[in-house]
Coordinates of C-alpha atoms in Angstrom, one line a residue:
X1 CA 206.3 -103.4 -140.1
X2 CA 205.6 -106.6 -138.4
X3 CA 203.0 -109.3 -139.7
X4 CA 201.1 -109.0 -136.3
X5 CA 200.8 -105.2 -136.6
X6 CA 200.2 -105.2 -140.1
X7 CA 196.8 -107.3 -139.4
X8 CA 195.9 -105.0 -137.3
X9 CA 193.3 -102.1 -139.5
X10 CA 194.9 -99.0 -139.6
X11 CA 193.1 -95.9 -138.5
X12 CA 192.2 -94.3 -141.1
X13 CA 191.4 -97.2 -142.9
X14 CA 188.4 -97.8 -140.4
X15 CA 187.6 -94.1 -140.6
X16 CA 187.3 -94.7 -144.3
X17 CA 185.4 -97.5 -144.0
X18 CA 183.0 -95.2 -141.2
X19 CA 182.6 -92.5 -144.2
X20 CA 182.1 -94.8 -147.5
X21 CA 179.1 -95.8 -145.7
X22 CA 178.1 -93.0 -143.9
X23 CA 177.2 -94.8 -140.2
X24 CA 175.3 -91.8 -139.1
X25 CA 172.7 -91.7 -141.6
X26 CA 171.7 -94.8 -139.4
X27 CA 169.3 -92.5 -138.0
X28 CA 166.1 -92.7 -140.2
X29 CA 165.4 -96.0 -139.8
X30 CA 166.4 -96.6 -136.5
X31 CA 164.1 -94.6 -134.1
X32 CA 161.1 -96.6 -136.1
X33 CA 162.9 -99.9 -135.7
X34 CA 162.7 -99.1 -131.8
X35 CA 159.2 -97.7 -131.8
X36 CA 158.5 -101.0 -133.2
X37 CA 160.8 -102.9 -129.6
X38 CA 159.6 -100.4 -127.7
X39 CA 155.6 -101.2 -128.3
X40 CA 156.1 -104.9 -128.5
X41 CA 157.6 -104.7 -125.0
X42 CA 154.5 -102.6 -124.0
X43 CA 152.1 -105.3 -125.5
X44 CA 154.1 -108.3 -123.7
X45 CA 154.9 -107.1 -120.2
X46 CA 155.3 -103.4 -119.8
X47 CA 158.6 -103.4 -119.4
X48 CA 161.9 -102.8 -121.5
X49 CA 164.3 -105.6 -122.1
X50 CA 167.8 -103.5 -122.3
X51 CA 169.8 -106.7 -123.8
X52 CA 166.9 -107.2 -126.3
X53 CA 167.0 -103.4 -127.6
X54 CA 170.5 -103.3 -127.5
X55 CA 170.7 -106.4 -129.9
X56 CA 168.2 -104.9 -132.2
X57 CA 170.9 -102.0 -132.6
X58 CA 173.4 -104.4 -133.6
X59 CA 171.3 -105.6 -136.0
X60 CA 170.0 -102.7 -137.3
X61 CA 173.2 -100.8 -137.5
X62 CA 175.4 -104.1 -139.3
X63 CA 172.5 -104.5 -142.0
X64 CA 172.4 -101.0 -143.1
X65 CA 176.7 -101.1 -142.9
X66 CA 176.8 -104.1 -145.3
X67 CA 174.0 -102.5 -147.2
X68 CA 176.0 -99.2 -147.6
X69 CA 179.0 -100.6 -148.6
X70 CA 177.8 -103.1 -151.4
X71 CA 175.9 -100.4 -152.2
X72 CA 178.9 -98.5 -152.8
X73 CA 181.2 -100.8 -154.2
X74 CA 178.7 -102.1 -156.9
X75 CA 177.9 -98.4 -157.4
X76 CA 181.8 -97.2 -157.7
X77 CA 182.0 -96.8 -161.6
X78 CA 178.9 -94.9 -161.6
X79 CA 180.2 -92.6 -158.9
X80 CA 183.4 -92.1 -160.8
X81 CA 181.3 -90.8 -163.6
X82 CA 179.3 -88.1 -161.7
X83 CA 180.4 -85.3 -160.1
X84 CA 178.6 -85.1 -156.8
X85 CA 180.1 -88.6 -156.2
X86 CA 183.5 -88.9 -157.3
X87 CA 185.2 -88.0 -154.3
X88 CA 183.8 -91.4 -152.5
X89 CA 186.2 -93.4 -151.2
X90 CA 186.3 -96.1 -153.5
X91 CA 186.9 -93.9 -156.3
X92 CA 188.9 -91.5 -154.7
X93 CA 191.3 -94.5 -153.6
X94 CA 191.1 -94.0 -149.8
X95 CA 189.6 -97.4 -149.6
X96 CA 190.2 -100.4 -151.7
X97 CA 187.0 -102.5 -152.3
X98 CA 189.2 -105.8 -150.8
X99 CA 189.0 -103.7 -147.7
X100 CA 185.3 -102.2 -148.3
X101 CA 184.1 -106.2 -148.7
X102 CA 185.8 -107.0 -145.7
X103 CA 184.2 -104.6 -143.8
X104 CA 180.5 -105.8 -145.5
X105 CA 181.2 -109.0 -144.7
X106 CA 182.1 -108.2 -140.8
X107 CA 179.1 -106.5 -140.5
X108 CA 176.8 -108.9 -142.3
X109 CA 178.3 -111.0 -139.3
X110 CA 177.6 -109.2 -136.8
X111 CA 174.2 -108.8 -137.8
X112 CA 173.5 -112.6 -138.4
X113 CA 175.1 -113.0 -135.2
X114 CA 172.8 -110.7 -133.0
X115 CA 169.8 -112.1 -135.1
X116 CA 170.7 -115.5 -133.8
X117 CA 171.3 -114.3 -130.2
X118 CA 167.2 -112.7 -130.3
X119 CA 165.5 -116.1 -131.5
X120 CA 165.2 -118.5 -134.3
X121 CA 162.6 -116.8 -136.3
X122 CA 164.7 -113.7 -136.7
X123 CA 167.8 -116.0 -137.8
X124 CA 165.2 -117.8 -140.3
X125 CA 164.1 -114.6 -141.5
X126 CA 168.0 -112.7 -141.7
X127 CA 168.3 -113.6 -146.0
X128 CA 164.9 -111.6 -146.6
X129 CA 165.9 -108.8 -145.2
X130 CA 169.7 -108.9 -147.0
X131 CA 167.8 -109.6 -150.2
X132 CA 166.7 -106.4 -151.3
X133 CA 170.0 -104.6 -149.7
X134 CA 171.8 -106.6 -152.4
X135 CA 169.0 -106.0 -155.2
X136 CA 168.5 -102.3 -154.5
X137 CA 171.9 -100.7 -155.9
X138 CA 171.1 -102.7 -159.0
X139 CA 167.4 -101.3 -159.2
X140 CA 169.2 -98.3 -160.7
X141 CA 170.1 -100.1 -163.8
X142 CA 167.0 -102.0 -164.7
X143 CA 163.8 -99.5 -163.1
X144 CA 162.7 -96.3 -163.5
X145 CA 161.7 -96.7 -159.5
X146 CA 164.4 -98.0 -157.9
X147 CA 163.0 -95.9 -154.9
X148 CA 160.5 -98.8 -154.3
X149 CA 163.0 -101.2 -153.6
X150 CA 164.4 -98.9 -151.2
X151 CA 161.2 -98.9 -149.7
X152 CA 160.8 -101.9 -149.2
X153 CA 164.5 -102.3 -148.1
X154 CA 163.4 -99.9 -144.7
X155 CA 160.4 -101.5 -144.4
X156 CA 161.9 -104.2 -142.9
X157 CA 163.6 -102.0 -139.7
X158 CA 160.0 -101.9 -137.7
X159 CA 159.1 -105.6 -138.8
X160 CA 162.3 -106.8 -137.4
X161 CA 162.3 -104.8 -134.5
X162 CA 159.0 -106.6 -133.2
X163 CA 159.9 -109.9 -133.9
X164 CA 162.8 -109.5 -132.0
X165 CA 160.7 -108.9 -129.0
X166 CA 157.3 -111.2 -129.8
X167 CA 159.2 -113.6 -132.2
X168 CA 156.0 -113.6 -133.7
X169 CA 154.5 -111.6 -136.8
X170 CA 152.6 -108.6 -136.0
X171 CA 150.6 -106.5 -139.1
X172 CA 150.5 -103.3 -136.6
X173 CA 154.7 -103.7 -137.3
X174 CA 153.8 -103.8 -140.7
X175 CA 152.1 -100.6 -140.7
X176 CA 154.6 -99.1 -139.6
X177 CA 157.4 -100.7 -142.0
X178 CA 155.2 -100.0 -144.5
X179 CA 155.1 -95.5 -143.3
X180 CA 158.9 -95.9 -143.2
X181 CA 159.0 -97.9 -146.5
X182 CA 157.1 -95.1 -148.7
X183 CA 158.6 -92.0 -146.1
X184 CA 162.9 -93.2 -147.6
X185 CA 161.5 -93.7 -151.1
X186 CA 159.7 -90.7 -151.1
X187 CA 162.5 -88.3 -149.9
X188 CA 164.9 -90.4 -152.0
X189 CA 163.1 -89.2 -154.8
X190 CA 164.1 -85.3 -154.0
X191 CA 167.5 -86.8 -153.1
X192 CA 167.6 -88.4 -156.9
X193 CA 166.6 -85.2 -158.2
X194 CA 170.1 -83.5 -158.2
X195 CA 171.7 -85.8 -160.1
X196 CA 168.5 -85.9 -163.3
X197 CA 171.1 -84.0 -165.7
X198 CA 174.4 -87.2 -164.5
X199 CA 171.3 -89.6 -164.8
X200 CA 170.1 -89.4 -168.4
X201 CA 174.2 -88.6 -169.8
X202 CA 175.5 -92.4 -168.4
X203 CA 172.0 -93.9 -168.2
X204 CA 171.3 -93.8 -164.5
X205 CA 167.4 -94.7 -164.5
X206 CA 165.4 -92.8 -161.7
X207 CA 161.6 -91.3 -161.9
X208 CA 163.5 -87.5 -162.1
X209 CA 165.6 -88.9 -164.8
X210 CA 162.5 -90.0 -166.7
X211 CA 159.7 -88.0 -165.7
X212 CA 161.5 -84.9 -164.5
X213 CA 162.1 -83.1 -161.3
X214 CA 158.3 -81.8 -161.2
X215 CA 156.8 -85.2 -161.1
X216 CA 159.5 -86.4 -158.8
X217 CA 158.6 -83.6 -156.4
X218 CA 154.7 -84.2 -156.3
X219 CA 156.0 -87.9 -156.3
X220 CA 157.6 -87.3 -152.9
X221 CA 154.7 -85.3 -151.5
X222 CA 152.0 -88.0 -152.7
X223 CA 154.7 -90.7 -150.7
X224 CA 154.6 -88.1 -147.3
X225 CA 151.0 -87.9 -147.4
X226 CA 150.2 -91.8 -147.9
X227 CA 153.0 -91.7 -144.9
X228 CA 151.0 -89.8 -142.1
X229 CA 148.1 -91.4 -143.1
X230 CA 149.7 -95.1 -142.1
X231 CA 151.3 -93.3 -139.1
X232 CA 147.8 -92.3 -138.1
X233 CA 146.4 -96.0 -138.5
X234 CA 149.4 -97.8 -137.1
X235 CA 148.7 -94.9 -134.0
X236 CA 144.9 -96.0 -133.8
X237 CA 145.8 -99.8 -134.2
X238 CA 148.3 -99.4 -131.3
X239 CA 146.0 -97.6 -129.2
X240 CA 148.9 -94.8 -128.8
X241 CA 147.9 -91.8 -126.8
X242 CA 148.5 -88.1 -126.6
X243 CA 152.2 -88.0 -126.8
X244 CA 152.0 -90.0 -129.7
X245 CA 149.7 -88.0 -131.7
X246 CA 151.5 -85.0 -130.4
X247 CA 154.5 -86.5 -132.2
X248 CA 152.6 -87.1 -135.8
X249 CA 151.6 -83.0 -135.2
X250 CA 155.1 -82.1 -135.4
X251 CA 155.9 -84.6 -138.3
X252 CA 153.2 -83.6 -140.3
X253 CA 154.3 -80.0 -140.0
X254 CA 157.9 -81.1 -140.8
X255 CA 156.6 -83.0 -143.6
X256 CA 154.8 -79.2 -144.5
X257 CA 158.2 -77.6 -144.4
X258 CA 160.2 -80.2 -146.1
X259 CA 158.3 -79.3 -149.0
X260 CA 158.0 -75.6 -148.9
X261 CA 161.6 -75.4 -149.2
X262 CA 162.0 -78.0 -151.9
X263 CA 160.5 -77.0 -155.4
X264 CA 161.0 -78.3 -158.8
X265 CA 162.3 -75.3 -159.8
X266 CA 164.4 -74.6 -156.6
X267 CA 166.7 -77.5 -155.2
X268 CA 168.9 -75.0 -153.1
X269 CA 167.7 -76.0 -149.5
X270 CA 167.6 -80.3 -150.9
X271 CA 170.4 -81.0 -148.6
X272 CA 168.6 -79.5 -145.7
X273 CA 165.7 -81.1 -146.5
X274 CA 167.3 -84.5 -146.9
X275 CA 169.7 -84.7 -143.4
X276 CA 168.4 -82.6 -141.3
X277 CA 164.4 -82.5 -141.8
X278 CA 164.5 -86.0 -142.5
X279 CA 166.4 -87.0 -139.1
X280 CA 164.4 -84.6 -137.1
X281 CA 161.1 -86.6 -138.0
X282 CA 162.4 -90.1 -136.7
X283 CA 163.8 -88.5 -133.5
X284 CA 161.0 -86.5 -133.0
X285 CA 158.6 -89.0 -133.7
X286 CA 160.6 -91.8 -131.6
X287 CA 160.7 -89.3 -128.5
X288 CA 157.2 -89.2 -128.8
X289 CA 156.3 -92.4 -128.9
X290 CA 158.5 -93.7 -125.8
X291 CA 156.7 -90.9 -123.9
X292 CA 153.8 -92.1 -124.7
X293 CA 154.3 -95.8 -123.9
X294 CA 155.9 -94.6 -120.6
X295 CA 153.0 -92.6 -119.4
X296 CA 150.7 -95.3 -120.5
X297 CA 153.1 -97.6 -118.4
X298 CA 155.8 -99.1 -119.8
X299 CA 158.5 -99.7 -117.0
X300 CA 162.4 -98.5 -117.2

C-alpha cells in the first residue's frame, strides 16, 4: 500500500470511530439546542437564518463527538472490567485510542471552527463548554453524582444555541439549558442503574451504586418533574403559544410512561425508556415548538 493511500482513513475505521461514539444519540440535546436558534430568530427578525442553524449543528454535533470519545477513551479500562461495556471499541480492539484521539481532536476543530464562523462571543465562550466534557467521565471516580456534571454538560446546547443567533446572553436560554440539564441527569440516573452490581465490585461511584436503584428511580422522577416545571416557565417567559404547550402535554405524558415502565424492582423495559422515550420527547417537543413559532410568524 502506498503512503498516499495509506493516509487516507479506512472505512471501517471511520465506522468505528461513528459507533465508539454513538453519533446518533446526538438527538437529545439537539432539538433543544434549536428550540433555543429557532426562538432567538423569532425574537430578532422573524425569520430563520439557514447558514446560522446549520453552523449551530456543526457545533453541536463536533462537541458531543469530542465529548464521546474522551469519554470513551478515559473510560476504556473501566469498560474492559464490566460486562455491558466490554465489547466497545477500544476494548474490543476495533479502534486504537491514537485513532479515537484523532478523531476527538478533528471534531473539537470543527467545532471551534463553526464557533468562530457565528461571532466572537461564541469563540470566547468555546473552553466553557469543553470544560465539563473533559471533567465529566472523571466525575465517576471522585462523586457519588456524576449525573450533575452531565447536567450541566447539556445545559450548555440551548445557551449556545441562542448566542449563536443574539451573540448576547439570554436567561430564557438558560431556562431551558437548565430543563435539559436536570432532564440527561435524570434519565442517566435509570441508565446508571444497570450497572449498580459492576459499580460497587471496581468502585464505579454513581447515586444507584450508593444509594440503590430505589432512590435512583425517585431520583429520576424528582429530576422529570423539576423538568416540566422549567419547560412550563421557559414556555410562559417566551410567550410560546398553543402548539407549544401542546408539545409539554405529550412530554409530560411521555415523562408518565417513562416511569411506569421503569421500576426499581423491574429494569426490563430501561433500554426502551432510555433511546426511544427519551428521543421521542426532544423531537416531539422541537416539532412543537417550530409550529408554534411559525404560526406565530416566524418566516421559512
Amino acid at each position: 500500500m502506498s503512503s498516499a493511500s495509506a493516509a487516507i482513513p479506512q472505512p471501517g475505521r471511520t465506522k468505528a470511530f461513528l459507533r465508539l461514539v454513538m453519533i446518533e444519540h446526538s438527538i437529545f440535546a439537539l432539538p433543544f439546542a434549536y428550540i433555543a436558534s429557532l426562538t432567538a430568530m423569532y425574537e430578532w427578525d422573524r425569520n430563520i437564518h439557514w447558514g446560522r442553524l446549520l453552523l449551530v449543528t456543526v457545533c453541536m454535533v463536533g462537541l458531543r463527538t469530542f465529548a464521546m470519545a474522551v469519554n470513551r477513551i478515559i473510560d476504556r479500562e473501566i469498560d474492559a472490567r464490566n460486562p455491558r461495556t466490554a465489547h466497545r471499541e477500544l476494548v474490543t480492539g476495533a479502534m486504537s485510542v491514537r485513532h479515537a484521539w484523532t478523531g476527538a481532536l478533528i471534531a473539537l476543530v470543527i467545532f471551534l471552527g463553526a464557533a468562530a464562523l457565528l461571532n466572537p462571543l461564541c469563540l470566547a465562550l468555546a473552553p466553557v463548554a469543553v470544560i465539563p466534557m473533559v471533567i465529566y467521565p472523571y466525575g465517576k471516580r471522585f462523586t457519588n453524582f456524576p449525573q450533575a456534571i452531565l447536567g450541566l454538560a447539556q445545559a450548555m446546547g440551548p445557551v449556545g444555541g441562542w448566542l449563536a443567533i443574539s451573540g448576547t446572553w439570554s436567561w430564557d436560554a438558560a431556562i431551558l439549558g437548565l430543563a435539559v440539564g436536570i432532564w440527561i441527569g435524570g434519565f442517566d440516573l435509570i441508565y446508571a442503574c444497570q450497572d449498580i452490581e459492576t459499580d460497587r465490585e471496581i468502585g464505579v461511584m454513581s447515586v444507584p451504586a450508593r444509594f440503590g436503584i430505589p432512590a435512583a428511580i425517585w431520583g429520576a422522577r424528582a429530576c422529570h418533574a423539576i423538568t416540566t416545571a422549567l419547560f412550563v416557565w421557559y414556555g410562559v417567559a417566551t410567550g410560546a403559544g398553543a402548539f407549544f404547550w401542546l408539545g409539554l402535554l405529550i412530554v409530560a405524558g411521555a415523562f408518565l410512561y417513562e416511569h411506569s415502565i421503569v421500576r426499581p424492582h423491574d429494569l426490563s423495559r430501561l433500554n426502551r425508556a432510555f433511546f426511544s422515550v427519551n428521543g421521542f420527547i426532544g423531537i416531539a417537543l422541537f416539532v412543537c415548538a417550530l409550529l408554534d413559532l411559525l404560526v406565530r410568524g416566524l418566516s421559512l
